[in-house]
Amino acid sequence: MEKGNIRPEILRTRAGGQWTSAQCIQKVEEMISRAICQQEDLWGMLLIHSPGNVPFDDSIREANGEESISPLLLKALKVKLENSMDWCHLALCRLKEIISHSSSFPSPADSSEITGLSPSPSSSTRLKVPSPLSALRVPLSKEPLSSYPFTNTGRLQNEWSPGSFLFFNEASQSMPSRAQTCDGEQLQESASLIVPDGEQQQGHRFLRLPSLGLDSDWNMLAEAQVSDLPASLSPRGAPGAAPTEAHQSSSSCQFNLPDASDNGADNEDQSLVTKLNSRGLRPRCGPKRDREENDEKNATVSVVFQELKPGDDTKKGIPDDGHRGWKKYGNKTIQNSNFCRGYYKCSMKDCRAKKMVQPTDKNPTIFEVTYVGSHTCSSTSRRRHRSRATSKTTTAPTNLSPPDQDTRRPAPPLPGAGDILVQTKIARLLKNQATCSTSMTEAAETTTSTQPKSNDLGSAENRTTCEDQLEGKSWHENHELSDVINDSKEVAEDCSADQENFDQTENLYLDQISSRDEEELGFHSFQSDSLLWQEILSSSHREGWNDHELQVEI
DNA sequence: CGAATTTGACCGGC
DNA sequence: GCCGGTCAAATTCG
């Protein structure tokens, strides 16, 4: 990472605040910390609802009129939450490392005079605190649940109130590792404690999960134009260059993903960057384009992997995502790809939703489908179409989804303006930096034997207010997971030159994953994890959003 | 014959 | 000059 040429400058965001890069970094830190706190909440809720645990055992739940959550889902949630927490810690670690290596960045503690920013728990004091993972995991297998720092409402008790977790400022203290907190055996024990093997899914219930409540923060960050960041951190353009388009919105922001130029294997990252940066996602000049500019510059990009299924229209040769109105308008051979990319747009009048479909090199029956922009055609017409956009779901654990349940979902209302794209990209940026850093701290290096698997950083915001709220949220969540899928693949490619190993990962997914083999599989289980996440959310339950909280119907 | 698809030129970013 | 996204004429399909 470049050092020394960083000039902290006053930035003006669309939100009206003036930010420096250091303030942005501080905000990211704060937000990740808050995300971790929320994850801890979720962790507690998972434990509380785990079958067989005293005092929150089944009888008490039944007495409270509650039903049990599927043990398998609980197990999967637990594993994924662990991974997500790990990724947040990695992101924090990496962010702190960046700061510590950039003398031009004032430390967060020095930048307390931030206009328009809420006080950060880190702004006045920097405390070394025990890893939440340590606090949570060790008691998981060693102590009764009654000693857990959570109430039975899922809220942390006072000593663990949200915001109490502060990140580490010193690199030497930076990485709370899973290895330090709970070894694999303990985790295995924990898992078996929570989820007895062979238990079947039971009933339906609503589980209210707390929102991360980071909407405004993410929006501010996404809209902030940080001209004094080094290239690897800047959301736009050439190294050290200011954003070239002052009107960039959160969703048209361009990204320099870390190490893209240094890592020849990072084709997918680069590809996504190209997509994001390409003129195709930006309006050409001209009256019509001017008129549409506001819409298009807010277009979001989501990538999903879809499998060509026997029921799909074989004449078209692409997976059916449920929307019948796609009109092909182009076809292009893509460099370093064995297959052409097809360009489709919604045939509905004035609807500018687009998608690009390209078979993956490794498996031509798996298509990378890039959705660009949101449907502006009527929701009524779209509602007739059903989506089953996801990948390789047929190999997922069958007991996650009742065989007679209609798992087809409403047509995807593509992500709208100001959506999660930037949030996801920031998470990716942080994650990739954390993953690819060659100068991770010693503490971080101790985690390499227990690689974190996924990151679900940018989640749980209420963004939709229209009639499609519920299904829309599901779609957003799905697309977020799609990004995680991409992240997983990219990280796997970034961090391993072993192509054979990567192939094994794909094959592994085809056979579905054994989550407890993840530690041996390292980064390659990222993809499997993410796909399992998607599977869980797409086929085993329905989720919706209400009052900034996620409702999961299992 | 109209709709859908294909194809190559064109364009702008890099 | 390369690359990828878009346009629109040409072609194919039903």
mmCIF file of N, CA and C in Angstrom, chain A residues 37-152:
data_model
loop_
_atom_site.group_PDB
_atom_site.id
_atom_site.type_symbol
_atom_site.label_atom_id
_atom_site.label_comp_id
_atom_site.label_asym_id
_atom_site.label_seq_id
_atom_site.Cartn_x
_atom_site.Cartn_y
_atom_site.Cartn_z
ATOM 1 N N CYS A 37 -21.422 -6.138 17.235
ATOM 2 C CA CYS A 37 -22.327 -6.170 18.378
ATOM 3 C C CYS A 37 -23.662 -6.804 17.988
ATOM 4 N N GLN A 38 -24.129 -6.429 16.803
ATOM 5 C CA GLN A 38 -25.383 -7.017 16.361
ATOM 6 C C GLN A 38 -25.218 -8.510 16.113
ATOM 7 N N GLN A 39 -24.073 -8.874 15.614
ATOM 8 C CA GLN A 39 -23.830 -10.296 15.405
ATOM 9 C C GLN A 39 -23.832 -11.036 16.734
ATOM 10 N N GLU A 40 -23.304 -10.371 17.727
ATOM 11 C CA GLU A 40 -23.320 -10.993 19.042
ATOM 12 C C GLU A 40 -24.753 -11.184 19.523
ATOM 13 N N ASP A 41 -25.558 -10.196 19.233
ATOM 14 C CA ASP A 41 -26.970 -10.349 19.559
ATOM 15 C C ASP A 41 -27.562 -11.578 18.879
ATOM 16 N N LEU A 42 -27.273 -11.662 17.611
ATOM 17 C CA LEU A 42 -27.799 -12.791 16.857
ATOM 18 C C LEU A 42 -27.272 -14.102 17.407
ATOM 19 N N TRP A 43 -26.032 -14.062 17.758
ATOM 20 C CA TRP A 43 -25.419 -15.265 18.339
ATOM 21 C C TRP A 43 -26.202 -15.693 19.572
ATOM 22 N N GLY A 44 -26.456 -14.736 20.415
ATOM 23 C CA GLY A 44 -27.200 -15.058 21.619
ATOM 24 C C GLY A 44 -28.585 -15.589 21.333
ATOM 25 N N MET A 45 -29.196 -14.968 20.330
ATOM 26 C CA MET A 45 -30.532 -15.439 19.977
ATOM 27 C C MET A 45 -30.491 -16.859 19.455
ATOM 28 N N LEU A 46 -29.480 -17.148 18.688
ATOM 29 C CA LEU A 46 -29.348 -18.505 18.181
ATOM 30 C C LEU A 46 -29.205 -19.493 19.319
ATOM 31 N N LEU A 47 -28.391 -19.118 20.260
ATOM 32 C CA LEU A 47 -28.173 -20.033 21.380
ATOM 33 C C LEU A 47 -29.446 -20.203 22.187
ATOM 34 N N ILE A 48 -30.117 -19.092 22.374
ATOM 35 C CA ILE A 48 -31.340 -19.147 23.163
ATOM 36 C C ILE A 48 -32.347 -20.081 22.526
ATOM 37 N N HIS A 49 -32.382 -20.052 21.236
ATOM 38 C CA HIS A 49 -33.374 -20.860 20.538
ATOM 39 C C HIS A 49 -32.846 -22.238 20.168
ATOM 40 N N SER A 50 -31.697 -22.552 20.660
ATOM 41 C CA SER A 50 -31.173 -23.867 20.349
ATOM 42 C C SER A 50 -31.907 -24.938 21.129
ATOM 43 N N PRO A 51 -32.194 -26.016 20.497
ATOM 44 C CA PRO A 51 -32.932 -27.075 21.174
ATOM 45 C C PRO A 51 -32.112 -27.716 22.286
ATOM 46 N N GLY A 52 -32.794 -27.979 23.339
ATOM 47 C CA GLY A 52 -32.165 -28.735 24.407
ATOM 48 C C GLY A 52 -31.354 -27.916 25.374
ATOM 49 N N ASN A 53 -31.273 -26.639 25.182
ATOM 50 C CA ASN A 53 -30.470 -25.815 26.056
ATOM 51 C C ASN A 53 -31.293 -25.295 27.234
ATOM 52 N N VAL A 54 -30.735 -25.412 28.385
ATOM 53 C CA VAL A 54 -31.369 -24.910 29.597
ATOM 54 C C VAL A 54 -30.791 -23.519 29.858
ATOM 55 N N PRO A 55 -31.577 -22.561 30.261
ATOM 56 C CA PRO A 55 -32.986 -22.688 30.612
ATOM 57 C C PRO A 55 -33.918 -22.447 29.448
ATOM 58 N N PHE A 56 -33.382 -22.184 28.289
ATOM 59 C CA PHE A 56 -34.267 -21.858 27.174
ATOM 60 C C PHE A 56 -34.524 -23.123 26.380
ATOM 61 N N ASP A 57 -35.015 -24.105 27.056
ATOM 62 C CA ASP A 57 -35.206 -25.372 26.367
ATOM 63 C C ASP A 57 -36.575 -25.403 25.691
ATOM 64 N N ASP A 58 -36.846 -26.520 25.102
ATOM 65 C CA ASP A 58 -38.052 -26.621 24.301
ATOM 66 C C ASP A 58 -39.313 -26.413 25.134
ATOM 67 N N SER A 59 -39.281 -26.931 26.351
ATOM 68 C CA SER A 59 -40.496 -26.826 27.148
ATOM 69 C C SER A 59 -40.810 -25.371 27.459
ATOM 70 N N ILE A 60 -39.747 -24.601 27.731
ATOM 71 C CA ILE A 60 -39.985 -23.189 28.020
ATOM 72 C C ILE A 60 -40.487 -22.463 26.782
ATOM 73 N N ARG A 61 -39.897 -22.812 25.681
ATOM 74 C CA ARG A 61 -40.366 -22.172 24.456
ATOM 75 C C ARG A 61 -41.816 -22.513 24.194
ATOM 76 N N GLU A 62 -42.120 -23.785 24.408
ATOM 77 C CA GLU A 62 -43.503 -24.181 24.174
ATOM 78 C C GLU A 62 -44.435 -23.480 25.134
ATOM 79 N N ALA A 63 -43.949 -23.318 26.384
ATOM 80 C CA ALA A 63 -44.758 -22.605 27.355
ATOM 81 C C ALA A 63 -44.990 -21.166 26.930
ATOM 82 N N ASN A 64 -44.043 -20.627 26.234
ATOM 83 C CA ASN A 64 -44.177 -19.262 25.737
ATOM 84 C C ASN A 64 -44.868 -19.210 24.381
ATOM 85 N N GLY A 65 -45.372 -20.348 23.981
ATOM 86 C CA GLY A 65 -46.061 -20.358 22.701
ATOM 87 C C GLY A 65 -45.144 -20.335 21.510
ATOM 88 N N GLU A 66 -43.917 -20.652 21.735
ATOM 89 C CA GLU A 66 -42.967 -20.643 20.627
ATOM 90 C C GLU A 66 -42.729 -22.056 20.131
ATOM 91 N N GLU A 67 -42.242 -22.105 18.946
ATOM 92 C CA GLU A 67 -41.870 -23.386 18.390
ATOM 93 C C GLU A 67 -40.371 -23.399 18.143
ATOM 94 N N SER A 68 -39.881 -24.583 17.948
ATOM 95 C CA SER A 68 -38.443 -24.729 17.756
ATOM 96 C C SER A 68 -38.034 -24.360 16.341
ATOM 97 N N ILE A 69 -36.813 -23.907 16.250
ATOM 98 C CA ILE A 69 -36.232 -23.644 14.949
ATOM 99 C C ILE A 69 -35.576 -24.914 14.457
ATOM 100 N N SER A 70 -35.583 -25.073 13.176
ATOM 101 C CA SER A 70 -34.929 -26.230 12.601
ATOM 102 C C SER A 70 -33.500 -26.338 13.117
ATOM 103 N N PRO A 71 -33.144 -27.454 13.690
ATOM 104 C CA PRO A 71 -31.762 -27.602 14.170
ATOM 105 C C PRO A 71 -30.736 -27.429 13.067
ATOM 106 N N LEU A 72 -31.082 -27.905 11.906
ATOM 107 C CA LEU A 72 -30.127 -27.746 10.822
ATOM 108 C C LEU A 72 -29.941 -26.284 10.458
ATOM 109 N N LEU A 73 -31.053 -25.576 10.459
ATOM 110 C CA LEU A 73 -30.934 -24.162 10.140
ATOM 111 C C LEU A 73 -30.149 -23.440 11.223
ATOM 112 N N LEU A 74 -30.423 -23.835 12.449
ATOM 113 C CA LEU A 74 -29.676 -23.230 13.550
ATOM 114 C C LEU A 74 -28.186 -23.497 13.404
ATOM 115 N N LYS A 75 -27.890 -24.698 13.053
ATOM 116 C CA LYS A 75 -26.481 -25.044 12.913
ATOM 117 C C LYS A 75 -25.834 -24.226 11.807
ATOM 118 N N ALA A 76 -26.549 -24.158 10.709
ATOM 119 C CA ALA A 76 -25.998 -23.390 9.593
ATOM 120 C C ALA A 76 -25.864 -21.923 9.972
ATOM 121 N N LEU A 77 -26.885 -21.400 10.627
ATOM 122 C CA LEU A 77 -26.825 -20.002 11.037
ATOM 123 C C LEU A 77 -25.656 -19.753 11.973
ATOM 124 N N LYS A 78 -25.485 -20.689 12.866
ATOM 125 C CA LYS A 78 -24.406 -20.522 13.838
ATOM 126 C C LYS A 78 -23.055 -20.481 13.137
ATOM 127 N N VAL A 79 -22.850 -21.417 12.237
ATOM 128 C CA VAL A 79 -21.568 -21.460 11.541
ATOM 129 C C VAL A 79 -21.360 -20.184 10.734
ATOM 130 N N LYS A 80 -22.408 -19.774 10.053
ATOM 131 C CA LYS A 80 -22.260 -18.588 9.222
ATOM 132 C C LYS A 80 -22.049 -17.338 10.056
ATOM 133 N N LEU A 81 -22.707 -17.312 11.169
ATOM 134 C CA LEU A 81 -22.520 -16.149 12.032
ATOM 135 C C LEU A 81 -21.096 -16.110 12.560
ATOM 136 N N GLU A 82 -20.585 -17.271 12.878
ATOM 137 C CA GLU A 82 -19.174 -17.320 13.285
ATOM 138 C C GLU A 82 -18.280 -16.748 12.194
ATOM 139 N N ASN A 83 -18.553 -17.198 11.002
ATOM 140 C CA ASN A 83 -17.719 -16.729 9.905
ATOM 141 C C ASN A 83 -17.864 -15.238 9.695
ATOM 142 N N SER A 84 -19.095 -14.790 9.783
ATOM 143 C CA SER A 84 -19.319 -13.367 9.594
ATOM 144 C C SER A 84 -18.600 -12.552 10.648
ATOM 145 N N MET A 85 -18.656 -13.037 11.856
ATOM 146 C CA MET A 85 -17.959 -12.330 12.932
ATOM 147 C C MET A 85 -16.457 -12.340 12.689
ATOM 148 N N ASP A 86 -15.976 -13.487 12.238
ATOM 149 C CA ASP A 86 -14.551 -13.555 11.954
ATOM 150 C C ASP A 86 -14.168 -12.541 10.889
ATOM 151 N N TRP A 87 -15.013 -12.444 9.891
ATOM 152 C CA TRP A 87 -14.699 -11.512 8.819
ATOM 153 C C TRP A 87 -14.730 -10.078 9.305
ATOM 154 N N CYS A 88 -15.633 -9.799 10.162
ATOM 155 C CA CYS A 88 -15.659 -8.441 10.708
ATOM 156 C C CYS A 88 -14.381 -8.173 11.481
ATOM 157 N N HIS A 89 -13.955 -9.148 12.212
ATOM 158 C CA HIS A 89 -12.714 -8.955 12.955
ATOM 159 C C HIS A 89 -11.539 -8.784 12.000
ATOM 160 N N LEU A 90 -11.547 -9.592 10.958
ATOM 161 C CA LEU A 90 -10.475 -9.446 9.979
ATOM 162 C C LEU A 90 -10.504 -8.068 9.347
ATOM 163 N N ALA A 91 -11.710 -7.627 9.027
ATOM 164 C CA ALA A 91 -11.829 -6.313 8.399
ATOM 165 C C ALA A 91 -11.320 -5.232 9.331
ATOM 166 N N LEU A 92 -11.696 -5.343 10.573
ATOM 167 C CA LEU A 92 -11.209 -4.371 11.543
ATOM 168 C C LEU A 92 -9.694 -4.416 11.651
ATOM 169 N N CYS A 93 -9.204 -5.625 11.706
ATOM 170 C CA CYS A 93 -7.760 -5.794 11.830
ATOM 171 C C CYS A 93 -7.040 -5.134 10.670
ATOM 172 N N ARG A 94 -7.537 -5.412 9.494
ATOM 173 C CA ARG A 94 -6.898 -4.873 8.312
ATOM 174 C C ARG A 94 -7.018 -3.346 8.277
ATOM 175 N N LEU A 95 -8.155 -2.874 8.650
ATOM 176 C CA LEU A 95 -8.344 -1.429 8.645
ATOM 177 C C LEU A 95 -7.384 -0.763 9.613
ATOM 178 N N LYS A 96 -7.236 -1.367 10.748
ATOM 179 C CA LYS A 96 -6.310 -0.788 11.714
ATOM 180 C C LYS A 96 -4.882 -0.852 11.197
ATOM 181 N N GLU A 97 -4.594 -1.951 10.497
ATOM 182 C CA GLU A 97 -3.253 -2.069 9.955
ATOM 183 C C GLU A 97 -2.986 -0.989 8.918
ATOM 184 N N ILE A 98 -3.976 -0.749 8.097
ATOM 185 C CA ILE A 98 -3.836 0.297 7.085
ATOM 186 C C ILE A 98 -3.569 1.636 7.762
ATOM 187 N N ILE A 99 -4.326 1.884 8.784
ATOM 188 C CA ILE A 99 -4.159 3.156 9.478
ATOM 189 C C ILE A 99 -2.768 3.244 10.096
ATOM 190 N N SER A 100 -2.372 2.132 10.708
ATOM 191 C CA SER A 100 -1.095 2.171 11.409
ATOM 192 C C SER A 100 0.066 2.327 10.438
ATOM 193 N N HIS A 101 -0.133 1.912 9.174
ATOM 194 C CA HIS A 101 0.917 2.037 8.183
ATOM 195 C C HIS A 101 0.822 3.342 7.404
ATOM 196 N N SER A 102 -0.176 4.110 7.671
ATOM 197 C CA SER A 102 -0.352 5.356 6.948
ATOM 198 C C SER A 102 -0.222 6.501 7.923
ATOM 199 N N SER A 103 0.971 7.031 7.959
ATOM 200 C CA SER A 103 1.237 8.052 8.954
ATOM 201 C C SER A 103 0.403 9.300 8.716
ATOM 202 N N SER A 104 -0.065 9.472 7.491
ATOM 203 C CA SER A 104 -0.829 10.667 7.204
ATOM 204 C C SER A 104 -2.239 10.606 7.775
ATOM 205 N N PHE A 105 -2.664 9.408 8.089
ATOM 206 C CA PHE A 105 -3.990 9.295 8.674
ATOM 207 C C PHE A 105 -3.908 9.566 10.163
ATOM 208 N N PRO A 106 -4.633 10.532 10.595
ATOM 209 C CA PRO A 106 -4.698 10.681 12.037
ATOM 210 C C PRO A 106 -5.433 9.491 12.617
ATOM 211 N N SER A 107 -5.004 9.095 13.760
ATOM 212 C CA SER A 107 -5.681 7.972 14.380
ATOM 213 C C SER A 107 -7.094 8.384 14.747
ATOM 214 N N PRO A 108 -7.978 7.424 14.796
ATOM 215 C CA PRO A 108 -9.347 7.764 15.133
ATOM 216 C C PRO A 108 -9.454 8.568 16.415
ATOM 217 N N ALA A 109 -8.567 8.289 17.323
ATOM 218 C CA ALA A 109 -8.646 9.009 18.583
ATOM 219 C C ALA A 109 -8.331 10.485 18.406
ATOM 220 N N ASP A 110 -7.613 10.791 17.312
ATOM 221 C CA ASP A 110 -7.253 12.174 17.083
ATOM 222 C C ASP A 110 -8.292 12.940 16.294
ATOM 223 N N SER A 111 -9.258 12.231 15.810
ATOM 224 C CA SER A 111 -10.198 12.892 14.909
ATOM 225 C C SER A 111 -11.579 12.978 15.530
ATOM 226 N N SER A 112 -11.600 13.484 16.696
ATOM 227 C CA SER A 112 -12.873 13.564 17.391
ATOM 228 C C SER A 112 -13.698 14.755 16.953
ATOM 229 N N GLU A 113 -13.089 15.620 16.179
ATOM 230 C CA GLU A 113 -13.828 16.811 15.770
ATOM 231 C C GLU A 113 -14.499 16.559 14.433
ATOM 232 N N ILE A 114 -15.318 15.606 14.412
ATOM 233 C CA ILE A 114 -15.952 15.236 13.166
ATOM 234 C C ILE A 114 -17.327 15.882 13.112
ATOM 235 N N THR A 115 -17.517 16.634 12.073
ATOM 236 C CA THR A 115 -18.814 17.266 11.931
ATOM 237 C C THR A 115 -19.801 16.282 11.372
ATOM 238 N N GLY A 116 -20.935 16.279 11.974
ATOM 239 C CA GLY A 116 -22.004 15.451 11.460
ATOM 240 C C GLY A 116 -21.867 13.984 11.772
ATOM 241 N N LEU A 117 -20.931 13.636 12.555
ATOM 242 C CA LEU A 117 -20.780 12.229 12.900
ATOM 243 C C LEU A 117 -21.168 12.028 14.356
ATOM 244 N N SER A 118 -21.840 10.943 14.536
ATOM 245 C CA SER A 118 -22.170 10.619 15.909
ATOM 246 C C SER A 118 -20.922 10.178 16.637
ATOM 247 N N PRO A 119 -20.906 10.358 17.915
ATOM 248 C CA PRO A 119 -19.716 9.971 18.658
ATOM 249 C C PRO A 119 -19.419 8.496 18.468
ATOM 250 N N SER A 120 -18.196 8.215 18.260
ATOM 251 C CA SER A 120 -17.798 6.829 18.097
ATOM 252 C C SER A 120 -17.287 6.300 19.420
ATOM 253 N N PRO A 121 -17.579 5.062 19.680
ATOM 254 C CA PRO A 121 -17.051 4.495 20.913
ATOM 255 C C PRO A 121 -15.531 4.479 20.930
ATOM 256 N N SER A 122 -14.939 4.639 19.752
ATOM 257 C CA SER A 122 -13.485 4.581 19.702
ATOM 258 C C SER A 122 -12.861 5.963 19.716
ATOM 259 N N SER A 123 -13.675 6.981 19.654
ATOM 260 C CA SER A 123 -13.100 8.291 19.427
ATOM 261 C C SER A 123 -12.422 8.851 20.668
ATOM 262 N N SER A 124 -12.865 8.458 21.790
ATOM 263 C CA SER A 124 -12.279 9.033 22.979
ATOM 264 C C SER A 124 -11.320 8.083 23.667
ATOM 265 N N THR A 125 -11.614 6.845 23.623
ATOM 266 C CA THR A 125 -10.741 5.870 24.262
ATOM 267 C C THR A 125 -10.600 4.665 23.369
ATOM 268 N N ARG A 126 -9.482 4.098 23.443
ATOM 269 C CA ARG A 126 -9.249 2.852 22.710
ATOM 270 C C ARG A 126 -8.896 1.783 23.717
ATOM 271 N N LEU A 127 -9.732 0.859 23.823
ATOM 272 C CA LEU A 127 -9.549 -0.165 24.834
ATOM 273 C C LEU A 127 -9.283 -1.499 24.170
ATOM 274 N N LYS A 128 -8.462 -2.219 24.810
ATOM 275 C CA LYS A 128 -8.292 -3.604 24.385
ATOM 276 C C LYS A 128 -9.348 -4.434 25.093
ATOM 277 N N VAL A 129 -10.170 -5.032 24.326
ATOM 278 C CA VAL A 129 -11.252 -5.799 24.920
ATOM 279 C C VAL A 129 -11.122 -7.240 24.480
ATOM 280 N N PRO A 130 -11.633 -8.135 25.259
ATOM 281 C CA PRO A 130 -11.579 -9.534 24.842
ATOM 282 C C PRO A 130 -12.433 -9.746 23.617
ATOM 283 N N SER A 131 -11.998 -10.681 22.831
ATOM 284 C CA SER A 131 -12.765 -10.969 21.633
ATOM 285 C C SER A 131 -14.167 -11.405 22.007
ATOM 286 N N PRO A 132 -15.148 -10.871 21.331
ATOM 287 C CA PRO A 132 -16.508 -11.367 21.569
ATOM 288 C C PRO A 132 -16.610 -12.842 21.270
ATOM 289 N N LEU A 133 -15.823 -13.286 20.319
ATOM 290 C CA LEU A 133 -15.851 -14.709 20.010
ATOM 291 C C LEU A 133 -15.387 -15.509 21.215
ATOM 292 N N SER A 134 -14.369 -15.007 21.836
ATOM 293 C CA SER A 134 -13.878 -15.696 23.015
ATOM 294 C C SER A 134 -14.933 -15.699 24.102
ATOM 295 N N ALA A 135 -15.517 -14.543 24.268
ATOM 296 C CA ALA A 135 -16.510 -14.447 25.337
ATOM 297 C C ALA A 135 -17.703 -15.339 25.074
ATOM 298 N N LEU A 136 -17.963 -15.543 23.808
ATOM 299 C CA LEU A 136 -19.151 -16.307 23.478
ATOM 300 C C LEU A 136 -18.870 -17.787 23.344
ATOM 301 N N ARG A 137 -17.762 -18.087 22.711
ATOM 302 C CA ARG A 137 -17.590 -19.480 22.325
ATOM 303 C C ARG A 137 -17.125 -20.347 23.483
ATOM 304 N N VAL A 138 -16.264 -19.817 24.244
ATOM 305 C CA VAL A 138 -15.746 -20.658 25.315
ATOM 306 C C VAL A 138 -16.849 -21.088 26.268
ATOM 307 N N PRO A 139 -17.676 -20.163 26.715
ATOM 308 C CA PRO A 139 -18.749 -20.604 27.590
ATOM 309 C C PRO A 139 -19.712 -21.552 26.891
ATOM 310 N N LEU A 140 -19.723 -21.452 25.566
ATOM 311 C CA LEU A 140 -20.660 -22.284 24.846
ATOM 312 C C LEU A 140 -20.481 -23.750 25.188
ATOM 313 N N SER A 141 -19.245 -24.153 25.326
ATOM 314 C CA SER A 141 -19.030 -25.564 25.585
ATOM 315 C C SER A 141 -18.652 -25.825 27.042
ATOM 316 N N LYS A 142 -18.330 -24.778 27.760
ATOM 317 C CA LYS A 142 -17.820 -25.002 29.100
ATOM 318 C C LYS A 142 -18.783 -24.566 30.194
ATOM 319 N N GLU A 143 -19.675 -23.727 29.874
ATOM 320 C CA GLU A 143 -20.537 -23.202 30.920
ATOM 321 C C GLU A 143 -21.983 -23.364 30.516
ATOM 322 N N PRO A 144 -22.842 -23.396 31.497
ATOM 323 C CA PRO A 144 -24.263 -23.462 31.179
ATOM 324 C C PRO A 144 -24.717 -22.175 30.511
ATOM 325 N N LEU A 145 -25.714 -22.323 29.728
ATOM 326 C CA LEU A 145 -26.187 -21.178 28.978
ATOM 327 C C LEU A 145 -26.682 -20.047 29.865
ATOM 328 N N SER A 146 -27.069 -20.408 31.063
ATOM 329 C CA SER A 146 -27.617 -19.371 31.932
ATOM 330 C C SER A 146 -26.594 -18.296 32.225
ATOM 331 N N SER A 147 -25.311 -18.609 32.019
ATOM 332 C CA SER A 147 -24.295 -17.608 32.289
ATOM 333 C C SER A 147 -24.042 -16.727 31.086
ATOM 334 N N TYR A 148 -24.749 -16.956 30.044
ATOM 335 C CA TYR A 148 -24.505 -16.192 28.837
ATOM 336 C C TYR A 148 -24.897 -14.734 28.988
ATOM 337 N N PRO A 149 -24.179 -13.900 28.313
ATOM 338 C CA PRO A 149 -24.434 -12.476 28.477
ATOM 339 C C PRO A 149 -25.617 -11.978 27.680
ATOM 340 N N PHE A 150 -26.597 -12.818 27.481
ATOM 341 C CA PHE A 150 -27.755 -12.382 26.723
ATOM 342 C C PHE A 150 -29.015 -12.612 27.540
ATOM 343 N N THR A 151 -29.943 -11.769 27.289
ATOM 344 C CA THR A 151 -31.242 -11.986 27.882
ATOM 345 C C THR A 151 -32.029 -12.891 26.970
ATOM 346 N N ASN A 152 -33.135 -13.363 27.465
ATOM 347 C CA ASN A 152 -33.927 -14.260 26.629
ATOM 348 C C ASN A 152 -34.705 -13.515 25.562
#
